[in-house]
PDB file of C-alpha atoms in Angstrom:
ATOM      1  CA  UNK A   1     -54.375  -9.914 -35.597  1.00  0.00           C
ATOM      2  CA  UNK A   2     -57.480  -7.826 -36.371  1.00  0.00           C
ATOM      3  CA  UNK A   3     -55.555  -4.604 -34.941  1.00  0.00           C
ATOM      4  CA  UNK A   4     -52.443  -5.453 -37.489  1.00  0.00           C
ATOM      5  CA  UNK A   5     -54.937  -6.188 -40.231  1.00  0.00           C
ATOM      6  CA  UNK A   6     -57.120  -2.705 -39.521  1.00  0.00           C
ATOM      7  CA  UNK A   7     -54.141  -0.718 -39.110  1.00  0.00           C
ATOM      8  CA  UNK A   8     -52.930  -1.853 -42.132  1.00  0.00           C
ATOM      9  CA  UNK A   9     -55.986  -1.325 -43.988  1.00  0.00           C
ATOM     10  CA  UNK A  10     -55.685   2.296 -43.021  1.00  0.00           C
ATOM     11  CA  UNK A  11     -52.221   3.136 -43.878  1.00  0.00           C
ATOM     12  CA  UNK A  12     -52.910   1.588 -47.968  1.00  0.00           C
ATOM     13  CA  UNK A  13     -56.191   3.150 -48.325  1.00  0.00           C
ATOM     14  CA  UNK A  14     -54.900   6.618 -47.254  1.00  0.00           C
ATOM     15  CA  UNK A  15     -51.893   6.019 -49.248  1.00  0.00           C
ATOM     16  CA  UNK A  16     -54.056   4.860 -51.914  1.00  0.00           C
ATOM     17  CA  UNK A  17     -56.110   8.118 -51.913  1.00  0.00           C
ATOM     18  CA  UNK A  18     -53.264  10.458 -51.382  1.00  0.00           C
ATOM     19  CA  UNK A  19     -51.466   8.799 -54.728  1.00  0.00           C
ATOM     20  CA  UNK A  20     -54.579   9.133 -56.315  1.00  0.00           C
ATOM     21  CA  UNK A  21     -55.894  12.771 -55.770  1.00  0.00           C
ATOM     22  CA  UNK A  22     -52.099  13.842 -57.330  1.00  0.00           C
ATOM     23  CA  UNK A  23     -52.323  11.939 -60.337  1.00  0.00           C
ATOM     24  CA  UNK A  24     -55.994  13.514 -60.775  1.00  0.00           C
ATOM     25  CA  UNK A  25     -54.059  17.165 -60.754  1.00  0.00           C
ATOM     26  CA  UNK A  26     -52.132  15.256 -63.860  1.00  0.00           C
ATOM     27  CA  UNK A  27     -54.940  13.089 -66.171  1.00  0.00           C
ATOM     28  CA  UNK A  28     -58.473  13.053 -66.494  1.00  0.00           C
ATOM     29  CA  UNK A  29     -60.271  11.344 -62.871  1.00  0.00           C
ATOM     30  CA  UNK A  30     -61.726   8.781 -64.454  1.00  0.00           C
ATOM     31  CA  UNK A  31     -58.094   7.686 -66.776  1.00  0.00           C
ATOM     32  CA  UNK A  32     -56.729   7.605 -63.190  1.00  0.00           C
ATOM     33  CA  UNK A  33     -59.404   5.128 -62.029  1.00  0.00           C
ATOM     34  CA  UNK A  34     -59.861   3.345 -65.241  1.00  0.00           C
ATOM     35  CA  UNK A  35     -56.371   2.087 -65.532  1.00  0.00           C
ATOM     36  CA  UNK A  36     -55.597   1.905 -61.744  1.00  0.00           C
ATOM     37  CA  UNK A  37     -58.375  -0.583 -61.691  1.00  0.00           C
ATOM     38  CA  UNK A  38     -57.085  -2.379 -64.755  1.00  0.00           C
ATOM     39  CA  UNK A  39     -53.623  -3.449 -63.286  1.00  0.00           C
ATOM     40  CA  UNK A  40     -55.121  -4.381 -60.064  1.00  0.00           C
ATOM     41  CA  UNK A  41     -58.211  -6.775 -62.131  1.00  0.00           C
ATOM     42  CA  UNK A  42     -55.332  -8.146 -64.165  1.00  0.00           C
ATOM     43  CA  UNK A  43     -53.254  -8.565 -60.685  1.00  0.00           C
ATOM     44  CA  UNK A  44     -56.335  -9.932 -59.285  1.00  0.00           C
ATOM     45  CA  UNK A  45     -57.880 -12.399 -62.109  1.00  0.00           C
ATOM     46  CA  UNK A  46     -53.678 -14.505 -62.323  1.00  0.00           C
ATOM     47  CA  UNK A  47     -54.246 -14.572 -58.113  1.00  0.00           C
ATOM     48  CA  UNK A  48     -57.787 -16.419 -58.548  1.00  0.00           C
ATOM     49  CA  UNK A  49     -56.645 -18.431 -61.263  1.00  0.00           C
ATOM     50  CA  UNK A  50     -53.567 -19.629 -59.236  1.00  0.00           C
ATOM     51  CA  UNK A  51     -56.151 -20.201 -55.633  1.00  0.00           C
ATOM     52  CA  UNK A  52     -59.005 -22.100 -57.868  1.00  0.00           C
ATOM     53  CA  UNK A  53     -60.913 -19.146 -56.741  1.00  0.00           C
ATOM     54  CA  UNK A  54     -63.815 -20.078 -59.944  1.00  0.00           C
ATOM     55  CA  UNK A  55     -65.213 -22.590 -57.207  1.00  0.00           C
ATOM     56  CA  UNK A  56     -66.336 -20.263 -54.902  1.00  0.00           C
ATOM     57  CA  UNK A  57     -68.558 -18.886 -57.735  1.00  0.00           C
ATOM     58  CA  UNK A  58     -72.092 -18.463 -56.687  1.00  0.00           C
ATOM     59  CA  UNK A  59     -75.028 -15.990 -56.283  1.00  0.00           C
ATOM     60  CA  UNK A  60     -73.135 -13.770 -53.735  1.00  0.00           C
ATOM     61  CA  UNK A  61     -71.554 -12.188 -56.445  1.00  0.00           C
ATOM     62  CA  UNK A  62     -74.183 -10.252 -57.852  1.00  0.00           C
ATOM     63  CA  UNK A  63     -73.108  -8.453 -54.609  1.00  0.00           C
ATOM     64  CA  UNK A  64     -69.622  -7.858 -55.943  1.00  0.00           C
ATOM     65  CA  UNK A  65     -71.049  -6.973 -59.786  1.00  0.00           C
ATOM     66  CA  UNK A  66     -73.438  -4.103 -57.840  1.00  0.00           C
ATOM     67  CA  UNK A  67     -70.254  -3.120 -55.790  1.00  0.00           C
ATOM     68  CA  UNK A  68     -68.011  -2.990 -58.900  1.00  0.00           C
ATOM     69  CA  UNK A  69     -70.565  -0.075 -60.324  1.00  0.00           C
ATOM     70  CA  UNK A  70     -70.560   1.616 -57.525  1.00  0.00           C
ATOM     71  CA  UNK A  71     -67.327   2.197 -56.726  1.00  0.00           C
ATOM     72  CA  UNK A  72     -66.209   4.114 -60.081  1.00  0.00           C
ATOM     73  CA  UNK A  73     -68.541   7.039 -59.222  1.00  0.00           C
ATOM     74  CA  UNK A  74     -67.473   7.267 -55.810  1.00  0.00           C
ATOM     75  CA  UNK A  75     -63.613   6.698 -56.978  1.00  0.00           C
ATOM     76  CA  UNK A  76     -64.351   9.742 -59.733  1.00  0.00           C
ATOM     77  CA  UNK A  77     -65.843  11.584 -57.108  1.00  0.00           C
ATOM     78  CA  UNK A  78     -63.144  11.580 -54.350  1.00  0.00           C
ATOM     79  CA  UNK A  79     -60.302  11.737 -57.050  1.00  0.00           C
ATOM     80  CA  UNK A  80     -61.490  14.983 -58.304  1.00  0.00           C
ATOM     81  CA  UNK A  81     -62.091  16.350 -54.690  1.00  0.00           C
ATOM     82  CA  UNK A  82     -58.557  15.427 -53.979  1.00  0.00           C
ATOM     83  CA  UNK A  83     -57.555  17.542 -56.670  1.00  0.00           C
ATOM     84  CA  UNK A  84     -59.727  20.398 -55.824  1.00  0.00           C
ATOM     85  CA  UNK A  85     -58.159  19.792 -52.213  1.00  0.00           C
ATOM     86  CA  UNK A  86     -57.423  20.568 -49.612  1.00  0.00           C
ATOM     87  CA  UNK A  87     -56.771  16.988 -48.713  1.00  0.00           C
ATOM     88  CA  UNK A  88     -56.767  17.703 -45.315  1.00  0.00           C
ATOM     89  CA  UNK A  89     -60.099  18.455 -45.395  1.00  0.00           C
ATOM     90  CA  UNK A  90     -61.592  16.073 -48.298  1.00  0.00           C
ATOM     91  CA  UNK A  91     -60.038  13.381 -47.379  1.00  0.00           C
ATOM     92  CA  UNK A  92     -61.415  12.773 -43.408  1.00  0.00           C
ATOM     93  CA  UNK A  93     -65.227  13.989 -44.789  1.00  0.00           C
ATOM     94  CA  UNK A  94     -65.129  10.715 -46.762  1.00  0.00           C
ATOM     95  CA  UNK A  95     -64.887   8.531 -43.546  1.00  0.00           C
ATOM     96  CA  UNK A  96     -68.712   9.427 -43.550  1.00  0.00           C
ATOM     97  CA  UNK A  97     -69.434   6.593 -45.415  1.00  0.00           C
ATOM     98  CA  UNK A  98     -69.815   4.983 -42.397  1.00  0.00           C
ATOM     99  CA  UNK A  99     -73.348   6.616 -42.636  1.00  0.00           C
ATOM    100  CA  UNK A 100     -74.684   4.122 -45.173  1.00  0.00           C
ATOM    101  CA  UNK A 101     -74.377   1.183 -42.443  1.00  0.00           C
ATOM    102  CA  UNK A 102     -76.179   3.329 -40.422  1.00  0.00           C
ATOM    103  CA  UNK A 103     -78.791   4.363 -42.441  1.00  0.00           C
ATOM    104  CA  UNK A 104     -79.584   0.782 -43.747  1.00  0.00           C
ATOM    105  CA  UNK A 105     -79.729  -0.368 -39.891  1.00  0.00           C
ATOM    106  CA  UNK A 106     -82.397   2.187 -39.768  1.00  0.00           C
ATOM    107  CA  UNK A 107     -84.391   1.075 -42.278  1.00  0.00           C
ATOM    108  CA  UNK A 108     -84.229  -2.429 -40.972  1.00  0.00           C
ATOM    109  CA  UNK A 109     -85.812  -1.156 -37.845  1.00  0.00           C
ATOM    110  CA  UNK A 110     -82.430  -0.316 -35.895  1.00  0.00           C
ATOM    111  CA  UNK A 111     -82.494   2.446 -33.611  1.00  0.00           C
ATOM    112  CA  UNK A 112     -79.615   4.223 -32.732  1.00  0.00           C
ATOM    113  CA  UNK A 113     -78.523   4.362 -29.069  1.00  0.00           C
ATOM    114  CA  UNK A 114     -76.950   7.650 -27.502  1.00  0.00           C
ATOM    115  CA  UNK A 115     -73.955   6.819 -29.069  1.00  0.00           C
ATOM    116  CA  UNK A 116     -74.382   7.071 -32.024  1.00  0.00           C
ATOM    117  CA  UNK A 117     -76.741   9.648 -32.037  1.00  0.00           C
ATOM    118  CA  UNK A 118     -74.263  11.883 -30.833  1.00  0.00           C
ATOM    119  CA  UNK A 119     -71.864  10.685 -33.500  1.00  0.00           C
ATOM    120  CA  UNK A 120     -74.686  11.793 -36.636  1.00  0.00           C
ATOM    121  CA  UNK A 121     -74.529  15.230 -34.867  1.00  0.00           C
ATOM    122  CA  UNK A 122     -70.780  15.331 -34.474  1.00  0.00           C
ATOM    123  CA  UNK A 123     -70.164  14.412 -37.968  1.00  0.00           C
ATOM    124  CA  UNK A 124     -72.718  16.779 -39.562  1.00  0.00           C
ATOM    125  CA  UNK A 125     -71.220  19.603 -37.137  1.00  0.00           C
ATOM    126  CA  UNK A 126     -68.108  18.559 -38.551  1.00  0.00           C
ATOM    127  CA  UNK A 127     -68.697  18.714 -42.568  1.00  0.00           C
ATOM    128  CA  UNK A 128     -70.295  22.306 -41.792  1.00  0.00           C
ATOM    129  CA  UNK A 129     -67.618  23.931 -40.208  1.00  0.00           C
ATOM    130  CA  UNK A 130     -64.563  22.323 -42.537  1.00  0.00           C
ATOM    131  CA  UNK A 131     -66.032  24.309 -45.071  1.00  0.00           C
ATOM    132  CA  UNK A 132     -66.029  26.898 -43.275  1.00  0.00           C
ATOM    133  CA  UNK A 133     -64.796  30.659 -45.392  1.00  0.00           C
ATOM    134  CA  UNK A 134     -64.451  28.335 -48.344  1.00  0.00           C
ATOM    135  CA  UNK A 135     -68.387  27.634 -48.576  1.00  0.00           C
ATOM    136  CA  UNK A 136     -68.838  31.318 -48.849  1.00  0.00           C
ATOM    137  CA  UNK A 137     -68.106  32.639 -52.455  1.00  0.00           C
ATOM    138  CA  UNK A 138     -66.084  29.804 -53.634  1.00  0.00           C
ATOM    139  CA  UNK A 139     -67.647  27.835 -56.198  1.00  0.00           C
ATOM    140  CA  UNK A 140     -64.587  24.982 -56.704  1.00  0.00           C
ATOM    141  CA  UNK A 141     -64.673  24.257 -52.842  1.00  0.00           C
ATOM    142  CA  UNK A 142     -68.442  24.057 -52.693  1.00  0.00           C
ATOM    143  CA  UNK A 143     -67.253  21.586 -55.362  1.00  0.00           C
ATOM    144  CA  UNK A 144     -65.637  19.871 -53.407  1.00  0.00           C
ATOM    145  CA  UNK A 145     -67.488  19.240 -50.487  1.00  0.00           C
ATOM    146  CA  UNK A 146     -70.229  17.915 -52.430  1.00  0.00           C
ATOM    147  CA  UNK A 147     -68.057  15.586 -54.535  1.00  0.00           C
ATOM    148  CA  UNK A 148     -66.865  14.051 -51.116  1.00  0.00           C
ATOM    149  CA  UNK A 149     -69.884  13.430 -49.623  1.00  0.00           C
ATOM    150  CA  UNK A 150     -71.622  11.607 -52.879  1.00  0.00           C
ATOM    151  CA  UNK A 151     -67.817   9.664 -52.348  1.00  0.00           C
ATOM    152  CA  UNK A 152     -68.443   8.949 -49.108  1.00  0.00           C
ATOM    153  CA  UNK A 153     -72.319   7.552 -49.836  1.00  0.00           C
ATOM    154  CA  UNK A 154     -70.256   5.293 -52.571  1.00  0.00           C
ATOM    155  CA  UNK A 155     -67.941   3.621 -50.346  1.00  0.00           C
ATOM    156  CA  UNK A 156     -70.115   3.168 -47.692  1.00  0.00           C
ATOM    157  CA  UNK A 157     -72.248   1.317 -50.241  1.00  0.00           C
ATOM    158  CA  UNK A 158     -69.517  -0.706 -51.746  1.00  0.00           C
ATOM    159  CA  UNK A 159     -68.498  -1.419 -48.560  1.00  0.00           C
ATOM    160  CA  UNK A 160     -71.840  -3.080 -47.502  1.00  0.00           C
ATOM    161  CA  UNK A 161     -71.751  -4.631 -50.519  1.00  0.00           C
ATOM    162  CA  UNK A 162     -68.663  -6.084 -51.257  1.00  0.00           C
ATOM    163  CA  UNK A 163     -69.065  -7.517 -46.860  1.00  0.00           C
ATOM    164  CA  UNK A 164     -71.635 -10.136 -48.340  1.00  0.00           C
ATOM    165  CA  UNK A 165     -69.645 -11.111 -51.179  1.00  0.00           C
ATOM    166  CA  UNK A 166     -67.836 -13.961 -49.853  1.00  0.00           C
ATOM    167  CA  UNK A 167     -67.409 -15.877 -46.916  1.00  0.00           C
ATOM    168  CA  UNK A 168     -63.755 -17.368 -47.712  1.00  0.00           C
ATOM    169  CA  UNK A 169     -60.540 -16.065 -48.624  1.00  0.00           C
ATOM    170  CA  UNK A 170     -60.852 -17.829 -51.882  1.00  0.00           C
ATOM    171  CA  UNK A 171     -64.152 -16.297 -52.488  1.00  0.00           C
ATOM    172  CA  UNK A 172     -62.788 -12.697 -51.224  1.00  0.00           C
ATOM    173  CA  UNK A 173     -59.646 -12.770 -54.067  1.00  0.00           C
ATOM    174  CA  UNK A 174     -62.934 -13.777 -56.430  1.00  0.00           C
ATOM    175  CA  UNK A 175     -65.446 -11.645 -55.237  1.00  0.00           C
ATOM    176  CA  UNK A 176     -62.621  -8.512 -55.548  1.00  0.00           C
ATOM    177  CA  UNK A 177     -61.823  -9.511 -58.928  1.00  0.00           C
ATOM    178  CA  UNK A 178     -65.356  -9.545 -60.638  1.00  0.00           C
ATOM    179  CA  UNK A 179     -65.614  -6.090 -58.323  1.00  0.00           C
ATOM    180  CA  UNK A 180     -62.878  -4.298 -59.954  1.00  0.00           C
ATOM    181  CA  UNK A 181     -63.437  -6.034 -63.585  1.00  0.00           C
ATOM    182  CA  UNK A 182     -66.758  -4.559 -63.406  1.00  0.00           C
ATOM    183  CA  UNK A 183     -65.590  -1.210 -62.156  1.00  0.00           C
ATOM    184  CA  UNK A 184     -62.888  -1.198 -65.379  1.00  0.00           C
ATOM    185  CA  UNK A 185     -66.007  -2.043 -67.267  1.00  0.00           C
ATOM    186  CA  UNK A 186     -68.501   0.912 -66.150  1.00  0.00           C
ATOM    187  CA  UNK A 187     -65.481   3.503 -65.751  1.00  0.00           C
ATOM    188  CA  UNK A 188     -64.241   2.285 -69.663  1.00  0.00           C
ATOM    189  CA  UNK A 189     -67.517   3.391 -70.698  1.00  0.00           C
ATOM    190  CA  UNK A 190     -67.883   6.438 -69.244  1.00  0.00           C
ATOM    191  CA  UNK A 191     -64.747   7.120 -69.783  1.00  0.00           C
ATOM    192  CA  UNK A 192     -65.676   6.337 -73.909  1.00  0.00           C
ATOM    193  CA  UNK A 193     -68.359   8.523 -74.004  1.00  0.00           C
ATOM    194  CA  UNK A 194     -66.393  11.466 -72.268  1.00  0.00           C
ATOM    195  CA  UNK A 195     -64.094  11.106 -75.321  1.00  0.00           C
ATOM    196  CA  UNK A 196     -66.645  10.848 -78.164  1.00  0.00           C
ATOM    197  CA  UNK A 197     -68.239  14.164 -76.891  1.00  0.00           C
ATOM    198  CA  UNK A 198     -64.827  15.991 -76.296  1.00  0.00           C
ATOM    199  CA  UNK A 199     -62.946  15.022 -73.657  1.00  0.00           C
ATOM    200  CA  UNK A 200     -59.454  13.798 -72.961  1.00  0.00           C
ATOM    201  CA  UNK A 201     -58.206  10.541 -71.461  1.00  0.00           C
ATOM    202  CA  UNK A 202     -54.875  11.617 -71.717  1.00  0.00           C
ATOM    203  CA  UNK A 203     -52.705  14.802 -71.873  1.00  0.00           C
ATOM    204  CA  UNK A 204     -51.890  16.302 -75.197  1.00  0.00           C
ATOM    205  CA  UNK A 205     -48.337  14.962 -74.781  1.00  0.00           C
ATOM    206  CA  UNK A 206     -50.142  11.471 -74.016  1.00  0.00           C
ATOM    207  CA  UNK A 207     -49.791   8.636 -71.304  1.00  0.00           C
ATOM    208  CA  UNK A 208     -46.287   9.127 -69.733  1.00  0.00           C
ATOM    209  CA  UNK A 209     -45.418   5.459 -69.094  1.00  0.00           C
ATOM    210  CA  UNK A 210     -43.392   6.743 -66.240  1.00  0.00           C
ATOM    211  CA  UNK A 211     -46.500   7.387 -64.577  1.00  0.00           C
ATOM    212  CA  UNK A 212     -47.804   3.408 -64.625  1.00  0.00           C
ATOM    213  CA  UNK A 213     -45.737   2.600 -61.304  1.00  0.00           C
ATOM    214  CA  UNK A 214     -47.941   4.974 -59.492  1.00  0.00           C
ATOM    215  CA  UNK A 215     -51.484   3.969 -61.215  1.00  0.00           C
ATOM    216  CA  UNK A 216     -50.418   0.360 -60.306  1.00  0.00           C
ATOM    217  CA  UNK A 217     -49.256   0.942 -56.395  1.00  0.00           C
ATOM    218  CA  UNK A 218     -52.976   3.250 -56.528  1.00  0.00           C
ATOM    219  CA  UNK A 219     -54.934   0.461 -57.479  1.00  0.00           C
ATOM    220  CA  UNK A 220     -53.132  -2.407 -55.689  1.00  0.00           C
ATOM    221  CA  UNK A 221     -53.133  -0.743 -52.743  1.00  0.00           C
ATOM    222  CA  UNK A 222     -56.710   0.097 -52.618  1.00  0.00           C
ATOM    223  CA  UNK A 223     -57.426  -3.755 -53.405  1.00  0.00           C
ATOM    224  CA  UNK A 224     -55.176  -4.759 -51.003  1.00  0.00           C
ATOM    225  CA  UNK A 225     -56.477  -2.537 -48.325  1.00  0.00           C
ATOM    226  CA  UNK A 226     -59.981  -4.082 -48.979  1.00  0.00           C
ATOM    227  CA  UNK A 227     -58.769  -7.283 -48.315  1.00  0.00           C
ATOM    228  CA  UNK A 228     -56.627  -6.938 -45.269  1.00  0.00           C
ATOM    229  CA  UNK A 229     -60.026  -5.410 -44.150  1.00  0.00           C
ATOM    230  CA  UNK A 230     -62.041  -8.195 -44.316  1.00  0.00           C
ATOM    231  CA  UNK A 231     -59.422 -10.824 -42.608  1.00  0.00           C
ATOM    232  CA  UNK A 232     -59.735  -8.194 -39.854  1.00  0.00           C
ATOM    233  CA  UNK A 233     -63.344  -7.920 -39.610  1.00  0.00           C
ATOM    234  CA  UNK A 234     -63.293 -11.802 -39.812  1.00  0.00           C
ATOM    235  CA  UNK A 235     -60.622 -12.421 -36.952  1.00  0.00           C
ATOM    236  CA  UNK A 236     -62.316 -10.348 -34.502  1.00  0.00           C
ATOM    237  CA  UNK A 237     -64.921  -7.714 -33.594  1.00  0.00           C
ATOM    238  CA  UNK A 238     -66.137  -5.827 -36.589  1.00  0.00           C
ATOM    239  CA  UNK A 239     -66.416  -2.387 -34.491  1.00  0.00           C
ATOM    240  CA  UNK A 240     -62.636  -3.018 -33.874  1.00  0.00           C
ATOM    241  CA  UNK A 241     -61.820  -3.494 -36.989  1.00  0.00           C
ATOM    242  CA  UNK A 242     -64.059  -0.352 -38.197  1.00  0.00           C
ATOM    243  CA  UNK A 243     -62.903   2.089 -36.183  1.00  0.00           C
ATOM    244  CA  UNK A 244     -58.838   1.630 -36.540  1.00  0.00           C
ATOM    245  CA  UNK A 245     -59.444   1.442 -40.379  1.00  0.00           C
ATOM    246  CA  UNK A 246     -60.953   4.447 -40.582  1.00  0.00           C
ATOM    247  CA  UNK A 247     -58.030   6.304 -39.339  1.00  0.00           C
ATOM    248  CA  UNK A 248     -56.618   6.178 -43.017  1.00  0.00           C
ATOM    249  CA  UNK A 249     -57.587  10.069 -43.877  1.00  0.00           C
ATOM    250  CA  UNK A 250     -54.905  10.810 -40.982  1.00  0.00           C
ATOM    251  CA  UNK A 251     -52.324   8.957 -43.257  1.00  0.00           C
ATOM    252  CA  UNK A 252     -53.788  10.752 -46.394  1.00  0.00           C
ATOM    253  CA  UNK A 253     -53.489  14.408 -44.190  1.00  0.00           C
ATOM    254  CA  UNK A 254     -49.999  13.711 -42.925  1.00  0.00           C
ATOM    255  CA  UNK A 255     -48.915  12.700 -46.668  1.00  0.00           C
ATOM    256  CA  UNK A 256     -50.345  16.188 -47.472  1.00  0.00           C
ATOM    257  CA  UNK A 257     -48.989  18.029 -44.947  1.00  0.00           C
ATOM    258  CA  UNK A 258     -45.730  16.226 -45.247  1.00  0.00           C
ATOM    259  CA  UNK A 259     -45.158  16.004 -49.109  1.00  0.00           C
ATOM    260  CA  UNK A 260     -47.298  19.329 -49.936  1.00  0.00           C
ATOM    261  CA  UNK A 261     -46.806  21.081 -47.507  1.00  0.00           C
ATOM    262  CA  UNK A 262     -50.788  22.255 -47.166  1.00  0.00           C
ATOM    263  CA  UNK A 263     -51.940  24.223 -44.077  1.00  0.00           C
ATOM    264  CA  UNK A 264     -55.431  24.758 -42.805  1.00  0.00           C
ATOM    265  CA  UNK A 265     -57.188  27.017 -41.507  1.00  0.00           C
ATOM    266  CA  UNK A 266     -57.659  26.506 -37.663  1.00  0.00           C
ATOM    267  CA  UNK A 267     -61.992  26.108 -38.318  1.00  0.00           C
ATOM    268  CA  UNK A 268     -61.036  23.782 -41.265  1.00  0.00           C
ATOM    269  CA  UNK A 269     -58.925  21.198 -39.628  1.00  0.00           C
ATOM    270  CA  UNK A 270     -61.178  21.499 -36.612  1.00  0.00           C
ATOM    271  CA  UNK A 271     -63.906  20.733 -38.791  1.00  0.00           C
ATOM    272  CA  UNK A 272     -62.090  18.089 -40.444  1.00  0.00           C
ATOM    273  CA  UNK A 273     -61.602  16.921 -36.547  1.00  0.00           C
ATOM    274  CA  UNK A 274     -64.591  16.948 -35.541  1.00  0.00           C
ATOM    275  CA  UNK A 275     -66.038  14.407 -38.635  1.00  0.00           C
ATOM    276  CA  UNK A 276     -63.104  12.179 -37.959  1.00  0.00           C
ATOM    277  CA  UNK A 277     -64.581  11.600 -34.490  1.00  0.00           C
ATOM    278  CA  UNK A 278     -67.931  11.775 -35.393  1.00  0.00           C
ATOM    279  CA  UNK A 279     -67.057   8.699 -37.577  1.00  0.00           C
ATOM    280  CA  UNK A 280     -65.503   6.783 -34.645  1.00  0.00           C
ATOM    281  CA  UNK A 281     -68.358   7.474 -32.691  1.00  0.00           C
ATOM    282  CA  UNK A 282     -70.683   5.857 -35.537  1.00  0.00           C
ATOM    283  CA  UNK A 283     -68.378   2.649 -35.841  1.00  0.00           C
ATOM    284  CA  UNK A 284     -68.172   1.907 -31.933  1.00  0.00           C
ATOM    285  CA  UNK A 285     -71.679   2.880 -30.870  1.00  0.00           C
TER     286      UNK A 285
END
């Protein structure tokens, strides 16, 4: 069960961020995010009224409100490196996020073994090299490299965050919903004050309603790819679960490849590689 549940949490989430970085090349990042997040809050709020879900409400949820404001900026920030692309590249940097686990283990006194160790120096190696020619005397692909990798410090946050949320399924559909309707709140704001000083939330021709269907599937699947996360981490060994659901930037680069046709260059998707297991090394060690 935790393998069907992990696996499946990979192939939304890199779905998820593959529909998402193409409907940043259309609208404004943080429209994309904004209303993604809307559908999947409204989806969200009828599934917690219909489970009783209000009874699970408690202090863990100021755990859930901090994740919610978190995950807009890390959501603007990978959208927008999606759209710089490559996504072959941008989108298995993010799987660093599994840094922030890391990091706080540190701070709690946790020492990394050998493992692990070697993982931090894979990864790094990794984010150095799939830059590679691009680093050099291209400012939009400096761009986005650093746009990932304050994405990938997001999710790893939210990801902590949103673990101690709940202990129930009840409590997860709850703890989700105040997530996202915070999100819709801090990205509505922004996404205000980008207007008032100039900025567009739609194109000049305006929202194409055609365009909902995707937003929706965006947002529901990233919601739903939380979820089936934590019934995996729950039904078995969290390092397990961890390491096949971080195998959703393959989906995201074969949707690339396969829908956009995008080719790297051979130190780029070695790069790209090399992060990917770095990351697996961090989650199993």
């Amino acid at each position: 069960m935790t393998a069907f549940f992990a696996l499946t949490t990979s192939l939304l989430w890199g779905l998820a961020d593959f529909g998402g970085g193409l409907l940043t090349r259309r609208f404004p990042a943080l429209t994309v995010v904004v209303v993604s997040q809307a559908i999947a809050a409204t989806v969200l709020g009828a599934i917690v009224v219909a489970t009783g879900g209000w009874s699970e409400a408690g202090p863990r949820l100021w755990f859930a409100f901090a994740a919610g404001l978190a995950g807009p900026v890390a959501l603007l920030c990978f959208y927008k490196a999606l759209a710089l692309g490559p996504m072959g590249v941008v989108s298995p940097l993010a799987t660093l996020s599994v840094a922030v686990p890391v990091g706080v283990g540190l701070v709690l006194g946790e020492r990394p073994g050998l493992l692990q160790g070697t993982g931090i120096a894979v990864a790094v190696t990794g984010v150095v090299l799939a830059g590679g020619p691009q680093l050099r005397g291209a400012a939009v692909q400096r761009q986005a490299i650093l746009l990932t990798l304050v994405a990938a410090m997001g999710f790893g946050t939210v990801f902590a965050l949103i673990a101690e949320a709940s202990t129930t399924v009840t409590g997860l559909f709850l703890a989700l919903f105040v997530q996202r309707l915070t999100s819709v709140a801090a990205g509505g704001t922004a996404l205000a004050v980008s207007v008032r000083r100039g900025g567009r939330a739609v194109p000049d021709g305006g929202l194409p309603w055609a365009s909902l269907p995707a937003l929706a599937f965006v947002g529901l699947a990233d919601v739903a790819a939380n979820g089936t996360y934590s019934v995996a981490a729950q039904h078995g060994p969290v390092t397990v679960a961890a390491v096949l659901a971080s195998l959703y930037p393959v989906v995201t680069a074969l949707a690339a490849r396969g829908f956009l046709s995008e080719r790297l260059r051979a130190i780029q998707a070695a790069g790209a590689g090399l992060a990917l297991l770095g990351t697996l090394l961090l989650a199993t060690g």
